[in-house]
Coordinates of C-alpha atoms and ligand atoms in Angstrom, one line a residue:
M1 CA 12.9 -4.4 57.4
D2 CA 9.9 -4.5 54.3
L3 CA 9.4 -2.8 52.2
R4 CA 7.3 -0.5 53.8
G5 CA 9.0 -0.1 56.1
W6 CA 12.3 0.5 53.8
L7 CA 10.4 3.3 52.3
R8 CA 8.9 4.6 55.1
S9 CA 12.2 5.5 56.2
K10 CA 13.7 6.9 53.3
M11 CA 10.8 8.9 53.3
V12 CA 11.6 10.3 56.4
L13 CA 15.2 11.1 55.5
L14 CA 13.8 13.0 52.6
V15 CA 11.8 15.5 55.1
L16 CA 14.7 15.9 57.0
G17 CA 16.4 16.8 53.9
L18 CA 14.4 19.1 52.5
L19 CA 13.6 20.9 55.8
A20 CA 17.6 21.3 56.5
F21 CA 17.5 22.6 53.2
A22 CA 14.7 25.5 53.2
C23 CA 16.3 26.7 57.0
G24 CA 19.4 27.1 55.1
K25 CA 17.5 28.8 52.3
K26 CA 19.5 31.7 50.8
E27 CA 18.5 35.2 50.6
D28 CA 15.5 35.3 48.1
G29 CA 13.4 38.3 49.0
S30 CA 10.8 36.7 51.4
G31 CA 10.8 35.7 55.0
P32 CA 12.9 37.1 58.0
I33 CA 16.4 38.6 57.1
K34 CA 18.8 36.6 58.2
I35 CA 22.0 38.3 60.1
G36 CA 24.7 36.0 61.6
H37 CA 26.7 36.6 64.8
F38 CA 29.8 34.8 66.0
A39 CA 30.7 35.2 69.3
S40 CA 32.4 34.3 72.5
M41 CA 29.6 33.2 74.1
T42 CA 31.7 31.1 76.9
G43 CA 35.2 31.1 77.4
A44 CA 38.0 33.1 78.9
Q45 CA 36.2 36.6 76.9
A46 CA 32.9 35.5 77.4
T47 CA 31.5 38.6 78.5
F48 CA 32.9 40.0 75.8
G49 CA 30.4 38.1 73.9
I50 CA 27.3 38.2 75.9
S51 CA 27.5 41.6 76.0
T52 CA 27.7 42.3 72.0
D53 CA 25.2 39.4 72.0
R54 CA 22.2 41.1 73.9
A55 CA 23.0 44.8 72.3
I56 CA 22.4 42.8 68.6
Q57 CA 19.0 41.3 69.8
L58 CA 17.8 44.4 71.8
A59 CA 18.8 46.4 68.4
I60 CA 16.6 43.6 66.1
K61 CA 13.9 43.5 68.8
E62 CA 13.2 47.2 69.0
R63 CA 13.6 47.4 64.9
N64 CA 11.0 44.4 64.5
A65 CA 8.5 46.5 66.4
K66 CA 9.1 49.5 64.3
G67 CA 8.0 47.0 61.2
G68 CA 11.6 45.4 60.7
V69 CA 13.6 45.9 57.2
K70 CA 12.6 46.5 53.9
G71 CA 9.0 45.5 55.3
R72 CA 10.4 41.8 56.7
M73 CA 11.3 40.6 60.1
I74 CA 14.9 40.5 61.2
E75 CA 16.4 37.4 62.4
V76 CA 19.5 36.7 63.8
K77 CA 21.6 33.6 64.5
T78 CA 24.6 33.5 67.1
I79 CA 27.0 30.7 67.4
D80 CA 29.7 30.6 70.2
D81 CA 33.2 29.9 68.9
A82 CA 34.4 30.2 72.9
G83 CA 36.9 32.7 71.5
K84 CA 38.8 30.3 70.1
Q85 CA 40.4 31.0 66.3
S86 CA 39.5 27.0 64.3
E87 CA 35.9 28.2 66.2
A88 CA 35.5 31.5 64.6
A89 CA 36.1 30.2 61.2
T90 CA 33.8 27.9 61.2
A91 CA 30.9 29.1 63.1
V92 CA 31.1 32.0 60.0
T93 CA 31.0 29.3 57.8
R94 CA 28.8 28.1 59.1
L95 CA 26.3 31.5 59.5
I96 CA 26.6 31.7 55.7
N97 CA 26.7 28.1 54.0
D98 CA 23.8 26.2 56.5
Y99 CA 21.8 29.8 58.2
G100 CA 22.0 31.7 55.2
A101 CA 22.9 34.8 57.0
V102 CA 23.2 38.3 54.5
A103 CA 25.5 39.7 56.9
I104 CA 27.5 38.6 59.5
L105 CA 27.7 40.6 62.8
G106 CA 31.5 39.8 65.0
E107 CA 34.2 39.3 66.5
V108 CA 35.2 41.3 69.9
A109 CA 38.5 39.9 69.5
S110 CA 40.9 40.9 66.4
S111 CA 42.5 37.5 66.0
L112 CA 39.1 35.4 65.5
S113 CA 38.0 38.5 62.9
L114 CA 40.8 37.5 61.5
A115 CA 39.9 34.4 61.5
G116 CA 36.3 34.2 60.4
G117 CA 36.9 37.2 57.9
P118 CA 38.6 36.1 54.3
I119 CA 35.6 33.4 54.8
A120 CA 32.7 36.3 54.9
Q121 CA 35.2 38.1 51.8
K122 CA 35.6 35.0 49.8
S123 CA 31.7 34.3 50.4
K124 CA 31.0 38.0 49.7
I125 CA 29.4 38.5 52.7
P126 CA 29.6 41.8 54.3
M127 CA 30.7 41.7 57.6
I128 CA 30.8 44.2 60.3
S129 CA 33.3 44.1 63.2
P130 CA 31.8 45.8 66.2
S131 CA 34.9 46.1 68.3
S132 CA 38.0 44.3 66.8
T133 CA 40.4 47.4 66.7
N134 CA 43.6 46.0 64.9
P135 CA 44.2 47.7 61.8
D136 CA 44.5 44.4 59.9
V137 CA 41.1 43.3 60.3
T138 CA 39.5 45.7 57.7
S139 CA 42.8 45.2 55.5
I140 CA 41.1 41.6 54.9
G141 CA 39.2 43.1 51.9
D142 CA 36.3 44.8 50.9
Y143 CA 33.4 43.0 52.6
V144 CA 34.9 43.2 55.9
S145 CA 34.4 46.6 58.0
R146 CA 34.2 48.3 61.1
V147 CA 32.7 50.3 63.5
C148 CA 35.4 51.0 66.2
F149 CA 38.5 53.2 66.9
L150 CA 41.6 51.2 65.9
D151 CA 44.6 50.3 67.8
D152 CA 47.1 53.0 66.8
F153 CA 45.0 55.4 67.9
Q154 CA 44.2 53.6 71.3
G155 CA 48.0 53.2 71.7
W156 CA 48.5 56.6 70.9
V157 CA 45.8 57.7 72.9
V158 CA 47.1 55.8 76.3
A159 CA 50.8 56.9 75.7
K160 CA 49.3 60.8 75.5
F161 CA 47.3 60.2 78.5
A162 CA 49.7 59.0 81.0
F163 CA 52.6 61.3 79.5
E164 CA 50.2 64.2 80.0
N165 CA 48.4 64.0 82.6
L166 CA 50.0 61.1 84.9
K167 CA 53.7 63.0 84.3
A168 CA 54.8 59.2 83.8
K169 CA 58.6 59.8 81.7
K170 CA 59.4 55.5 82.6
A171 CA 57.1 52.9 81.0
A172 CA 57.1 48.8 81.0
I173 CA 55.0 46.8 78.6
L174 CA 53.3 43.3 79.6
Y175 CA 51.5 42.3 76.2
D176 CA 50.1 38.8 75.4
Q177 CA 51.8 37.5 72.6
A178 CA 48.7 35.3 71.9
Q179 CA 47.1 37.9 70.5
A180 CA 47.0 40.4 68.0
Y181 CA 45.1 43.1 69.5
S182 CA 47.9 42.7 72.3
S183 CA 51.0 42.5 70.4
A184 CA 50.2 45.5 68.1
L185 CA 48.9 47.6 70.4
G186 CA 52.0 47.0 72.5
K187 CA 54.3 48.1 69.5
F188 CA 51.8 51.3 69.0
F189 CA 52.4 52.4 72.9
E190 CA 55.7 51.8 72.2
Q191 CA 56.0 54.2 69.3
S192 CA 53.7 57.0 70.5
W193 CA 55.1 56.7 74.0
K194 CA 59.3 57.1 72.5
E195 CA 58.1 59.2 69.8
M196 CA 57.1 62.0 72.9
G197 CA 60.2 61.5 74.7
G198 CA 58.9 58.4 77.1
E199 CA 61.2 55.7 77.9
I200 CA 61.0 52.2 78.2
T201 CA 61.9 50.5 81.0
V202 CA 60.9 46.6 80.4
K203 CA 58.9 45.2 77.5
A204 CA 57.9 41.5 78.4
A205 CA 55.4 39.2 76.9
Y206 CA 52.6 36.3 78.5
T207 CA 50.5 34.2 76.6
G208 CA 46.4 34.2 77.5
G209 CA 45.5 32.0 79.7
N210 CA 48.5 31.0 81.2
L211 CA 49.7 33.3 84.1
E212 CA 52.6 31.7 85.3
I213 CA 54.5 35.1 85.2
S214 CA 56.8 35.5 88.6
S215 CA 59.6 36.2 86.4
Q216 CA 58.0 39.1 84.1
L217 CA 56.6 40.4 87.5
Q218 CA 60.4 40.0 89.1
Q219 CA 61.6 42.0 85.7
L220 CA 58.8 44.5 86.3
A221 CA 59.5 44.9 90.5
G222 CA 63.3 45.9 89.5
S223 CA 62.8 48.2 86.9
E224 CA 61.0 51.5 88.3
S225 CA 58.8 51.9 85.9
D226 CA 56.2 54.7 86.3
V227 CA 53.3 53.2 84.5
I228 CA 52.9 49.6 83.1
F229 CA 51.1 49.3 80.1
L230 CA 49.3 46.1 80.3
P231 CA 47.0 45.5 76.7
G232 CA 45.4 42.2 77.7
Y233 CA 42.1 40.6 77.9
Y234 CA 40.3 41.3 81.7
S235 CA 40.5 37.8 82.8
D236 CA 44.6 37.9 82.2
A237 CA 44.9 41.8 83.0
A238 CA 42.9 41.1 86.5
T239 CA 45.0 38.5 87.7
I240 CA 48.0 40.3 86.3
I241 CA 47.4 43.1 88.3
R242 CA 46.5 40.9 91.5
K243 CA 49.7 39.5 91.5
A244 CA 51.2 42.5 91.3
R245 CA 50.2 44.3 94.2
E246 CA 50.7 41.3 95.9
Q247 CA 54.2 41.5 94.9
G248 CA 54.6 44.6 96.1
I249 CA 54.8 46.3 92.7
K250 CA 53.8 50.0 92.9
A251 CA 53.5 51.5 89.3
V252 CA 50.4 53.0 87.8
F253 CA 48.6 49.9 85.6
I254 CA 47.2 51.6 82.0
G255 CA 44.9 49.6 79.7
G256 CA 42.9 49.5 76.8
D257 CA 39.2 48.4 75.5
G258 CA 40.5 44.5 76.5
W259 CA 40.1 45.7 80.2
D260 CA 36.5 46.2 79.6
S261 CA 34.2 44.0 81.8
E262 CA 32.5 44.0 85.0
E263 CA 34.8 40.7 85.5
L264 CA 37.7 42.9 85.6
H265 CA 36.6 44.2 88.8
K266 CA 35.5 40.8 90.4
I267 CA 38.4 39.6 89.6
A268 CA 40.9 42.4 90.3
G269 CA 38.8 44.2 94.0
N270 CA 40.5 46.5 95.2
A271 CA 44.1 46.2 93.4
L272 CA 42.2 47.7 90.4
D273 CA 42.2 51.0 92.0
G274 CA 44.3 54.2 91.0
N275 CA 44.7 52.3 87.5
Y276 CA 43.3 53.5 84.3
F277 CA 42.0 51.7 80.9
A278 CA 41.0 53.4 77.5
N279 CA 37.7 52.8 76.1
H280 CA 35.5 53.5 73.2
Y281 CA 32.5 54.6 75.5
S282 CA 31.1 55.1 79.2
P283 CA 27.9 54.6 80.4
L284 CA 28.4 57.7 82.2
E285 CA 28.7 60.1 79.2
D286 CA 25.9 62.8 79.4
R287 CA 25.3 62.4 75.4
P288 CA 21.3 62.0 74.6
E289 CA 22.2 59.1 72.5
V290 CA 24.2 57.3 75.6
K291 CA 21.4 57.9 77.9
N292 CA 19.1 56.6 76.0
F293 CA 20.5 53.6 75.7
V294 CA 21.7 52.7 79.2
E295 CA 18.0 53.1 79.7
K296 CA 17.0 50.9 77.6
Y297 CA 19.3 48.4 78.2
R298 CA 19.4 48.6 81.7
A299 CA 15.4 47.9 81.6
E300 CA 16.0 44.9 79.2
Y301 CA 18.7 43.1 81.1
K302 CA 19.5 44.3 84.8
A303 CA 23.1 45.0 83.4
E304 CA 24.9 48.1 82.8
P305 CA 26.1 48.3 78.9
D306 CA 29.4 47.8 78.5
G307 CA 31.7 49.0 75.9
L308 CA 31.3 45.8 73.5
A309 CA 27.4 46.5 74.5
A310 CA 27.6 49.7 72.6
L311 CA 29.4 48.8 70.2
G312 CA 27.3 45.7 69.2
Y313 CA 24.5 47.8 69.4
D314 CA 25.8 50.6 66.6
A315 CA 26.8 47.9 64.4
A316 CA 23.6 46.5 64.1
L317 CA 21.3 50.0 63.4
L318 CA 24.6 50.7 60.9
L319 CA 23.7 47.2 59.7
F320 CA 20.3 48.1 59.1
D321 CA 20.8 51.6 58.0
A322 CA 22.5 50.4 55.1
M323 CA 20.0 47.9 54.4
D324 CA 17.8 50.2 54.3
R325 CA 19.7 52.0 51.5
A326 CA 20.8 49.0 50.2
K327 CA 19.3 48.2 46.3
S328 CA 18.7 44.9 47.7
L329 CA 20.1 42.1 50.0
A330 CA 22.9 40.6 47.6
G331 CA 26.3 40.8 49.5
P332 CA 28.0 43.3 46.4
D333 CA 24.9 45.8 47.4
L334 CA 24.8 45.3 50.7
R335 CA 28.7 45.9 50.8
D336 CA 28.5 49.1 48.8
A337 CA 26.3 50.5 51.1
I338 CA 27.5 49.7 54.1
N339 CA 31.0 51.1 53.0
S340 CA 29.1 54.4 52.3
T341 CA 27.8 55.4 55.3
K342 CA 28.6 58.7 56.4
N343 CA 27.8 60.9 59.4
F344 CA 25.9 57.9 61.0
T345 CA 25.1 58.9 64.9
G346 CA 25.4 56.0 67.4
V347 CA 25.9 55.4 71.0
T348 CA 30.2 55.5 70.5
G349 CA 29.2 58.8 68.8
T350 CA 29.3 59.9 65.2
F351 CA 31.9 58.4 62.6
S352 CA 31.2 57.4 58.6
I353 CA 33.2 54.2 56.9
D354 CA 36.0 55.4 55.6
A355 CA 37.9 54.4 51.7
K356 CA 39.5 51.2 53.9
R357 CA 36.6 50.8 55.7
N358 CA 37.3 51.8 59.5
A359 CA 35.8 54.6 61.5
K360 CA 37.4 57.5 63.4
K361 CA 36.2 57.8 66.8
S362 CA 37.0 59.4 70.1
A363 CA 38.3 57.7 73.4
V364 CA 37.5 57.8 77.2
I365 CA 40.1 57.5 79.6
I366 CA 38.4 55.6 82.3
E367 CA 39.9 55.5 86.1
I368 CA 38.8 52.9 88.8
K369 CA 38.4 54.8 92.3
D370 CA 37.2 53.0 95.2
G371 CA 36.4 49.9 92.9
K372 CA 34.3 52.6 90.7
Q373 CA 34.7 53.9 86.9
R374 CA 34.8 57.7 86.7
I375 CA 35.7 59.2 83.3
A376 CA 39.1 60.6 84.2
A377 CA 39.7 62.5 80.5
R378 CA 38.1 62.3 76.5
V379 CA 40.9 62.6 73.7
E380 CA 38.8 63.4 70.5
K381 CA 39.4 61.6 67.0
K382 CA 42.7 62.5 64.9
Ligands
LIG1 N1 39.7 45.9 70.9 C1 39.5 44.5 71.0 C2 40.5 43.7 70.0 O1 40.4 44.0 69.0 C3 38.5 43.6 71.6 C4 37.8 44.6 72.8 C5 36.6 45.8 72.2 C6 37.7 44.6 74.0 C7 36.2 46.6 73.4 C8 37.0 45.3 75.0 C9 35.7 46.2 74.7 O2 41.0 42.4 70.6

């Protein structure tokens, strides 16, 4: 290579380096406001990430059409973590260090928020989880908050419904030992169930994604349970329910928010009928906020917004509201604004961020009948 060629190649490297630096530039009060989203856009929980991301994009589009935040447009970068813990941590690092996000939205799955949260905390960049319900998520620190209810509440909600409404007395629990969400929710249900005077027949575990569970199903079949609590994510839950029915297990299955996906219906089909799960909201609710959101989401995506979408939308709106109030978009100022949110009204209800950065919310119980969902009960926050 001659000298000129050598110089040219060095120049190209320099320009590329400057460009990378400019794109990853930190918040300086100009240009678009950057928000990072880490989500399972692929993998076994793909509908969680896709629904959440669609709702966030919708919230941003609407806000930008009204002039953005602090007179600046909002921009989001989404990194797919494929539902894996190691990738969740890397995604948050990249969103903060390379992209220059002023705030992070995510994750849905509690284990993934537990993996990504410590990085946001260390970097002093606020992270709002739309839908991670495990209590430990916000214990990470003062930069991590959420807009959904917690699993101690959710476990109680499901137990109360099964005990009082279904008049069940004997319950089995089958939980996913690989997910913080599932194992803790199983425990919370068990505690509430026993306090109410219910009996636990069987407590068994499986590992998400690996459904060789014939011995667990045998245990369940021999247990004479009225209900089987299955606090897993939708793809496993749907397959388990289908297999259980094929083996003649007749107990009613009850689940948590992790069932919330259209895929649940696609995988389990008829086997879903007569079962129930707790959720954060239903598109069938009549509140004006719900109707308005459902209409806009349908128009945009030709799809029904599930609970993930509603919570993703609320997390984004709460973040914009905090940005409006924050002294600046620097981490500590934005954190203070998020953490002092009071009486925020979103699609999923009216709530405040409490001293532990959690939200108190009501829950709905969804019944599946003839392949369709209906609201069986509403359980108020406590
Ligand atoms: N609550 C679940 C978790 O913490 C995630 C989830 C929320 C799934 C809402 C579906 C609907 O892991």
